[in-house]
GROMACS .gro file of N, CA and C in nm:
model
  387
    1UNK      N    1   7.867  -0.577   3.194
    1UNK     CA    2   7.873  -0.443   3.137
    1UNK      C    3   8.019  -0.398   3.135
    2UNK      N    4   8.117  -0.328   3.068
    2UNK     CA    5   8.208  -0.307   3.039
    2UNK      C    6   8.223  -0.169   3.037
    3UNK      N    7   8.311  -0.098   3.061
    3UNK     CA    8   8.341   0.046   3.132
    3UNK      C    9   8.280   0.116   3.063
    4UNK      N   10   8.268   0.111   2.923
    4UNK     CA   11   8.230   0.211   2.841
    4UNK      C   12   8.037   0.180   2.800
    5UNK      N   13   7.980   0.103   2.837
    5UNK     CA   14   7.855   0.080   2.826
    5UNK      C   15   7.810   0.129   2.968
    6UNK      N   16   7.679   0.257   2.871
    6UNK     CA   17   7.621   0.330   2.980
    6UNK      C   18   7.466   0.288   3.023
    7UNK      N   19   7.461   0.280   3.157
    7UNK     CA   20   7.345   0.215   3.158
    7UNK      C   21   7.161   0.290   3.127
    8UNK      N   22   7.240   0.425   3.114
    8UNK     CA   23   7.124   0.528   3.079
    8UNK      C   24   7.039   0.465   2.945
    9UNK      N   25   7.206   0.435   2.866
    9UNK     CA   26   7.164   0.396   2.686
    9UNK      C   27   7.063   0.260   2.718
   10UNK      N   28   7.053   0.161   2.838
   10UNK     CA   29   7.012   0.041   2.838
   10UNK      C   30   6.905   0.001   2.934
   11UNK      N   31   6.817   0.169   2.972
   11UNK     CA   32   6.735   0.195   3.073
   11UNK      C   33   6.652   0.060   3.104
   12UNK      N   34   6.599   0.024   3.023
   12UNK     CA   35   6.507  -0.137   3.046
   12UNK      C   36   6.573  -0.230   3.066
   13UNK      N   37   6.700  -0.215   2.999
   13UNK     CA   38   6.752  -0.354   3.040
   13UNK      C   39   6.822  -0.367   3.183
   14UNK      N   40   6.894  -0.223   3.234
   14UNK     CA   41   6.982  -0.255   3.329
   14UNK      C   42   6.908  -0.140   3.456
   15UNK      N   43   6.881  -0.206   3.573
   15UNK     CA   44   6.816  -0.148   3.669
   15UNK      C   45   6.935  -0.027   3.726
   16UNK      N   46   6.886   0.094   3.815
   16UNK     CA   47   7.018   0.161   3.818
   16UNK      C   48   7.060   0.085   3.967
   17UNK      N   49   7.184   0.143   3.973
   17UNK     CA   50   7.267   0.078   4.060
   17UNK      C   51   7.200   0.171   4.228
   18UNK      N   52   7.135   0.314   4.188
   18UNK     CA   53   7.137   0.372   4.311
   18UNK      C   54   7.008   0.336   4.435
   19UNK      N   55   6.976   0.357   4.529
   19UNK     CA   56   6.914   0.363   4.609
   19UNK      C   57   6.833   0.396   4.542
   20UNK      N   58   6.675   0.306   4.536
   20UNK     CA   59   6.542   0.393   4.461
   20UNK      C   60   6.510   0.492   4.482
   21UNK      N   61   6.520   0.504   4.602
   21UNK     CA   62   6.475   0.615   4.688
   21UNK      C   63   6.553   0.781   4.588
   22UNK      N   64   6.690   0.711   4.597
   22UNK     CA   65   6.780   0.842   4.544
   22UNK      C   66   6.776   0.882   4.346
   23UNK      N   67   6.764   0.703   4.323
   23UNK     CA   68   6.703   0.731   4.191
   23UNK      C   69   6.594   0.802   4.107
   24UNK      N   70   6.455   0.765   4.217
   24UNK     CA   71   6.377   0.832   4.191
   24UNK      C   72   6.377   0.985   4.230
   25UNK      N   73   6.429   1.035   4.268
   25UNK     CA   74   6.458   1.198   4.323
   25UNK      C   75   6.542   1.258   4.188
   26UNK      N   76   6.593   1.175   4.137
   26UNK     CA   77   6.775   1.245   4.026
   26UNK      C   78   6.660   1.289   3.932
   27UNK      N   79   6.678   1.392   3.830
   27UNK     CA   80   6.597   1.468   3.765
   27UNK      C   81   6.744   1.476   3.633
   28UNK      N   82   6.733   1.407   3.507
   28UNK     CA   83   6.812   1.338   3.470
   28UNK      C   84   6.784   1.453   3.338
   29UNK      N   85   6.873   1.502   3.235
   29UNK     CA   86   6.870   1.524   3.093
   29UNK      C   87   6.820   1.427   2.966
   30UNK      N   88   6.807   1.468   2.873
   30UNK     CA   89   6.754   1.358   2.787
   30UNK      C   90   6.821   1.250   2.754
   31UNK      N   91   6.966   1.259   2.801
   31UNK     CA   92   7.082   1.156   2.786
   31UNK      C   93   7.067   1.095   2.934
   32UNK      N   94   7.010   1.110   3.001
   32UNK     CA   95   7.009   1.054   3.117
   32UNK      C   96   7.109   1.076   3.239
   33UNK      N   97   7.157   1.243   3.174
   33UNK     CA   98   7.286   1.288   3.236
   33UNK      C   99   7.241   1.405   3.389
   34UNK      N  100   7.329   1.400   3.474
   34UNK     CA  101   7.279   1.497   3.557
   34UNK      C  102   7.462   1.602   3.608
   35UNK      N  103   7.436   1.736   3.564
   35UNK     CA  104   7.540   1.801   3.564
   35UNK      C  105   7.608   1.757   3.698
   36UNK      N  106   7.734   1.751   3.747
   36UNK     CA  107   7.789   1.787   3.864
   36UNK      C  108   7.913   1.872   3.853
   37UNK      N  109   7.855   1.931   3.980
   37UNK     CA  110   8.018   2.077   3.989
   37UNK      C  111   8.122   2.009   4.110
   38UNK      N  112   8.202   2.004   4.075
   38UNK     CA  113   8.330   1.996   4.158
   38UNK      C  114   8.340   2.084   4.263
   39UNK      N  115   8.391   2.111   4.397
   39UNK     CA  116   8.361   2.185   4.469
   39UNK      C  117   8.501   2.138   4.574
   40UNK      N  118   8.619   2.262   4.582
   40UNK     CA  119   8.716   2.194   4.710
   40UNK      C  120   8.636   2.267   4.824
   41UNK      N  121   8.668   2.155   4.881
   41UNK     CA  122   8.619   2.147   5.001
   41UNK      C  123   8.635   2.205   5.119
   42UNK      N  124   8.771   2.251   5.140
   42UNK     CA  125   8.758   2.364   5.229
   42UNK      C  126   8.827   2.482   5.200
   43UNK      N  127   8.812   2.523   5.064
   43UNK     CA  128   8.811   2.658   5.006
   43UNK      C  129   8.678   2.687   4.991
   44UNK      N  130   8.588   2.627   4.900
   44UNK     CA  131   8.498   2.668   4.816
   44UNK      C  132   8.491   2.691   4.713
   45UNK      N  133   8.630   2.670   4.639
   45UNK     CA  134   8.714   2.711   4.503
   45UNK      C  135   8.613   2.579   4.435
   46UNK      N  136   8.515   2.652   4.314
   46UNK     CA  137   8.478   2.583   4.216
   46UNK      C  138   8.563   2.532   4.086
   47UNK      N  139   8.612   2.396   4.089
   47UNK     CA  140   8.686   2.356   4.027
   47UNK      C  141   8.634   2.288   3.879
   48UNK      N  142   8.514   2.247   3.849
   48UNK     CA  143   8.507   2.183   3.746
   48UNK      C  144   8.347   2.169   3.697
   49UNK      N  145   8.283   2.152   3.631
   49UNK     CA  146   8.150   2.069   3.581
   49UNK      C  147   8.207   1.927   3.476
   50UNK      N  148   8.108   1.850   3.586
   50UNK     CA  149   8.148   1.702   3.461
   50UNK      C  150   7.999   1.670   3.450
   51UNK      N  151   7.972   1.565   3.440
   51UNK     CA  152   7.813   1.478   3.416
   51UNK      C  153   7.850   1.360   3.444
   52UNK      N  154   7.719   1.330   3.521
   52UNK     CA  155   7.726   1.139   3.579
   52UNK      C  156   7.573   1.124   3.545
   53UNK      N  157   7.604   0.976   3.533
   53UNK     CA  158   7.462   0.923   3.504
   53UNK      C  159   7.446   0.819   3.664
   54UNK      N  160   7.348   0.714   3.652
   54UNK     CA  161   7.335   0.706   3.807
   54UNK      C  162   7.428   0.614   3.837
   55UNK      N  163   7.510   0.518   3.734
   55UNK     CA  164   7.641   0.431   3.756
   55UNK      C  165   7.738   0.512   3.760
   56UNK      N  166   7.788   0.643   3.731
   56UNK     CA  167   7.875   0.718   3.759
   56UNK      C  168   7.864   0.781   3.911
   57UNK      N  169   7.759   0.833   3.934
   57UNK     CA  170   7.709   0.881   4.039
   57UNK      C  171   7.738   0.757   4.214
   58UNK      N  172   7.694   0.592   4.135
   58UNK     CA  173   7.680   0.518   4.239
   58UNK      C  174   7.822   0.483   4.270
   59UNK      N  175   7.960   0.518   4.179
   59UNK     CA  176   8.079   0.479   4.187
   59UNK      C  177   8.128   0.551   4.277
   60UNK      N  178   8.104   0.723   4.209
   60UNK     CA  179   8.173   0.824   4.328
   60UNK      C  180   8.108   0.801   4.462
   61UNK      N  181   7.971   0.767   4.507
   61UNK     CA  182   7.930   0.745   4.611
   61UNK      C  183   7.989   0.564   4.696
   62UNK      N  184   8.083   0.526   4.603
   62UNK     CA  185   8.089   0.378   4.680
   62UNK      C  186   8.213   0.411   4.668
   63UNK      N  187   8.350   0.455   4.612
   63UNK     CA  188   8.507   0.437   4.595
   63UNK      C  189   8.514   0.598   4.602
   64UNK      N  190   8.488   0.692   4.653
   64UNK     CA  191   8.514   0.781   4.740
   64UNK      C  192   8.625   0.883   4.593
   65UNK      N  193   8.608   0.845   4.515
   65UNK     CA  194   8.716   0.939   4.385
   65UNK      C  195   8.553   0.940   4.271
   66UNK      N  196   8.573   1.056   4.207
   66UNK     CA  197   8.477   1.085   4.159
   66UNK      C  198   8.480   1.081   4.028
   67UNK      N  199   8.390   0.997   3.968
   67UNK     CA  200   8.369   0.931   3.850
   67UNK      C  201   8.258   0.981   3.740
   68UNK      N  202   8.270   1.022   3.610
   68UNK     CA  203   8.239   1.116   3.560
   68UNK      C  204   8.186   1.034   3.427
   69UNK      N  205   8.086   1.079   3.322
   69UNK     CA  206   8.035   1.059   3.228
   69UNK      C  207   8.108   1.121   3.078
   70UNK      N  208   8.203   1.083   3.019
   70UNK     CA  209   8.238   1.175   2.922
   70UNK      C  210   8.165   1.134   2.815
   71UNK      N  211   8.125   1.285   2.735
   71UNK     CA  212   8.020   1.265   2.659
   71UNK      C  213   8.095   1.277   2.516
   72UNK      N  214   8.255   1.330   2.500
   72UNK     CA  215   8.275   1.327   2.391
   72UNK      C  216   8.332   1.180   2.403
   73UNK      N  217   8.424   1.121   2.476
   73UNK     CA  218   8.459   0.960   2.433
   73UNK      C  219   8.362   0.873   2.474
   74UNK      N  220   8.255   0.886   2.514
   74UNK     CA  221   8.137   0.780   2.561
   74UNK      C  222   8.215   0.684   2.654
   75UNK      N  223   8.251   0.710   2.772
   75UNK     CA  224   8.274   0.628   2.840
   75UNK      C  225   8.304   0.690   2.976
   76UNK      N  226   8.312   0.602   3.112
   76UNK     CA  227   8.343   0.681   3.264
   76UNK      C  228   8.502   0.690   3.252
   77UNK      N  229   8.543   0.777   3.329
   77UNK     CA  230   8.647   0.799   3.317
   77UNK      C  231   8.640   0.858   3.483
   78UNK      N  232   8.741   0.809   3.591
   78UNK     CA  233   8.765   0.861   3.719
   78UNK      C  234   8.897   0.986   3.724
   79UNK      N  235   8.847   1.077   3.758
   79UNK     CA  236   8.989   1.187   3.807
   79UNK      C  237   9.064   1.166   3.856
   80UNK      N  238   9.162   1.181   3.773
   80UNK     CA  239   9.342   1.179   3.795
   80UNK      C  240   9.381   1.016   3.765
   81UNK      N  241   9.276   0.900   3.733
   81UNK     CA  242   9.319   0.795   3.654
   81UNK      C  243   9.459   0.818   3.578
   82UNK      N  244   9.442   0.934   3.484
   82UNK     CA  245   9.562   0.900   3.359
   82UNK      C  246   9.659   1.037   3.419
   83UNK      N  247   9.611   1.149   3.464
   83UNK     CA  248   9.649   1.238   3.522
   83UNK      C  249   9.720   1.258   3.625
   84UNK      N  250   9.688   1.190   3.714
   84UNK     CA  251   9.706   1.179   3.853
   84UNK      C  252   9.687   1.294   3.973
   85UNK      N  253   9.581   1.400   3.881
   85UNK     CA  254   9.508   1.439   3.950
   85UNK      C  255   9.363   1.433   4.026
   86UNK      N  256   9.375   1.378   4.128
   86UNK     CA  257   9.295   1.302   4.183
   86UNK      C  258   9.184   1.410   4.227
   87UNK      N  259   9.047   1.375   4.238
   87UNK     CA  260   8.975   1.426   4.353
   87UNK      C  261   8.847   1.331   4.463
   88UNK      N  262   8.965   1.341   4.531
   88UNK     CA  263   8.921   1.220   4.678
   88UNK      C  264   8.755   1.340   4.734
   89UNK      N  265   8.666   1.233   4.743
   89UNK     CA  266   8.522   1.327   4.760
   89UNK      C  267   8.518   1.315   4.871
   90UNK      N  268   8.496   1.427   4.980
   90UNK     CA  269   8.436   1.471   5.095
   90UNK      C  270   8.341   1.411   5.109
   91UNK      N  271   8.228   1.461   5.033
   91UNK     CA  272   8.102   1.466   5.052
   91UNK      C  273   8.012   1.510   4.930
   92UNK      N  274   7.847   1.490   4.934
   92UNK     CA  275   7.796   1.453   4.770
   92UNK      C  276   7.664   1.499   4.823
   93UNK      N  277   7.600   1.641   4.745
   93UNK     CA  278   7.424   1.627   4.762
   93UNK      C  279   7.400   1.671   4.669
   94UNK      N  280   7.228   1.669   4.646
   94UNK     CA  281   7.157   1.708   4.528
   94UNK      C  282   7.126   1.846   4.582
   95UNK      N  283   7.118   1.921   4.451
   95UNK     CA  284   7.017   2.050   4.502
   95UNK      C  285   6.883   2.060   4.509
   96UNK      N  286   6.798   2.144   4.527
   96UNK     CA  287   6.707   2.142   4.591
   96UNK      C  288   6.594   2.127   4.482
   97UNK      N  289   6.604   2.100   4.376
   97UNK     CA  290   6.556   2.020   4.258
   97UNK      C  291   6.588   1.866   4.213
   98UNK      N  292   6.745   1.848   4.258
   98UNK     CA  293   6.775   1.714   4.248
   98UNK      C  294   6.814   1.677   4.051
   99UNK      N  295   6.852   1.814   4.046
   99UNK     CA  296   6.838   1.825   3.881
   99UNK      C  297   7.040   1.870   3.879
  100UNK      N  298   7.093   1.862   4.003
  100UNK     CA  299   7.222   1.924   4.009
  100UNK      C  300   7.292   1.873   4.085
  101UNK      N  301   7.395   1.778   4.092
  101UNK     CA  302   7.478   1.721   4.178
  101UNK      C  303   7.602   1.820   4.268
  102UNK      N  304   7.639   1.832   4.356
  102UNK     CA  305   7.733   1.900   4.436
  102UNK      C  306   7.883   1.779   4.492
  103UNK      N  307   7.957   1.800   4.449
  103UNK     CA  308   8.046   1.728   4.473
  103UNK      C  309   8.153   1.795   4.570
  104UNK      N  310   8.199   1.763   4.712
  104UNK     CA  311   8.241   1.830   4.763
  104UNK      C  312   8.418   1.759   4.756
  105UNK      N  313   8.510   1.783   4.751
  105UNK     CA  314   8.685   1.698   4.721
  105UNK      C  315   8.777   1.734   4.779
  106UNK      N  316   8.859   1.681   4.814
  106UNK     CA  317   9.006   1.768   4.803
  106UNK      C  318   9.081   1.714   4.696
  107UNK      N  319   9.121   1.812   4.600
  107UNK     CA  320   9.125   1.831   4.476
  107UNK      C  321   9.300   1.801   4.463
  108UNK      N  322   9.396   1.678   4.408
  108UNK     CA  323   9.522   1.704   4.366
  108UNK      C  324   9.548   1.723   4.273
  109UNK      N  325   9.632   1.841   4.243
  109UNK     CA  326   9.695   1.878   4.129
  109UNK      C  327   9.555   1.949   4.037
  110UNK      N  328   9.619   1.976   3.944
  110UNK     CA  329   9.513   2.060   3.865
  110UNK      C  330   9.351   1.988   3.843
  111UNK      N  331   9.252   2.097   3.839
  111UNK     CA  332   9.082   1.987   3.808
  111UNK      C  333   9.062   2.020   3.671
  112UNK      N  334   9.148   2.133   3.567
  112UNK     CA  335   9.127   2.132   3.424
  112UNK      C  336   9.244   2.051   3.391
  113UNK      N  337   9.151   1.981   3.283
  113UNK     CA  338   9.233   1.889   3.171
  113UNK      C  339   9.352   1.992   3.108
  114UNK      N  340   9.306   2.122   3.069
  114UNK     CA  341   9.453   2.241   3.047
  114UNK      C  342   9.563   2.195   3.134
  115UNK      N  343   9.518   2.187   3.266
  115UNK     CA  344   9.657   2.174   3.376
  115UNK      C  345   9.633   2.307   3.442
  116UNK      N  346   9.556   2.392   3.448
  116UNK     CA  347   9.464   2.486   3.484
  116UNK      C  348   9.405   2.458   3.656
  117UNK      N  349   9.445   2.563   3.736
  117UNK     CA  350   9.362   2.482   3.876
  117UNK      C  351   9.239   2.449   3.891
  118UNK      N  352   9.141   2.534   3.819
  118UNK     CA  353   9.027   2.484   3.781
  118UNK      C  354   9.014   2.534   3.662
  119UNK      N  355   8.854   2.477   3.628
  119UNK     CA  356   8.820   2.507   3.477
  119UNK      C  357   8.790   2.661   3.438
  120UNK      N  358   8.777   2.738   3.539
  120UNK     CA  359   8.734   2.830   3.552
  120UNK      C  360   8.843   2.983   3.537
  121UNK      N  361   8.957   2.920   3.558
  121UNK     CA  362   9.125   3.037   3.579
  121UNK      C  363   9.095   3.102   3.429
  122UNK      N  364   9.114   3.087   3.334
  122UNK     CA  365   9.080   3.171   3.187
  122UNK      C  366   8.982   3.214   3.110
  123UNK      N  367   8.850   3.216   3.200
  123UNK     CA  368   8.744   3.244   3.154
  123UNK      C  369   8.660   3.363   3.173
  124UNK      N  370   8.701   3.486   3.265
  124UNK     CA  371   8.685   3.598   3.329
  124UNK      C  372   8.606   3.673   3.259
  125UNK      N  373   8.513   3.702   3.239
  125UNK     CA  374   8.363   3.753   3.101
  125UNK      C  375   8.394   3.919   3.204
  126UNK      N  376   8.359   4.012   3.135
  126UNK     CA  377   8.362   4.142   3.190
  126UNK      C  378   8.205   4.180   3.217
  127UNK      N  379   8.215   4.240   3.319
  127UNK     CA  380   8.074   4.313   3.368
  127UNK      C  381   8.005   4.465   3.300
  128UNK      N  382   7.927   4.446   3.255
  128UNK     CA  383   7.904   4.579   3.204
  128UNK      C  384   7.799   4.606   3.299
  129UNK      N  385   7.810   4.761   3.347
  129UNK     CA  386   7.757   4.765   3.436
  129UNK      C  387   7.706   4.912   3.407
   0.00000   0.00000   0.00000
């Protein structure tokens, strides 16, 4: 299989890489995608949403840098690869549906592709109240 072949697209052919146990729990989109939020780790500062499928998912859980599903170039792509903003993972759970990944990091250098500290710095919606 080659970086950019996803194994969601090849469900029969390619078994997933995760723990059955954990496979069968993941509660997957019709792409076979399951959101994950970025999370530093000892702020709490929400840094990002990406998507992993369960070979993305089984990478960040085995090489400790967190590995992501991009859905506009179809292929994994790991944080801070080309960037060199890295995010080294703490720690990793499902929520209490298993429909939502939690990624816990310590986050280098910016987590938006902008260069933005997170994805979240220019997006401030007003409250009407």
């Amino acid at each position: 299989m080659t970086g950019s072949e996803r194994p969601a697209a090849r469900a029969a052919e390619v078994p997933s890489p995760l723990d059955p146990a954990l496979a069968a729990r993941l509660k997957r989109n019709a792409d076979g995608l399951v959101p994950a939020i970025a999370q530093q780790y000892d702020t709490g500062e929400v840094l990002m949403l990406g998507w992993m499928d369960d070979e993305a998912l089984h990478r960040t859980l085995t090489t400790g840098r967190c590995t992501y599903w991009s859905r506009s170039r179809q292929e994994y792509w790991v944080k801070g690869d080309t960037s060199g903003h890295v995010q080294h993972v703490k720690s990793v759970a499902l929520d209490c549906d298993a429909d939502t990944i939690l990624v816990k990091v310590d986050q280098v250098g910016a987590a938006c592709h902008t260069g933005d500290r997170t994805c979240f710095d220019s997006g401030q919606l007003p409250l009407e109240q």
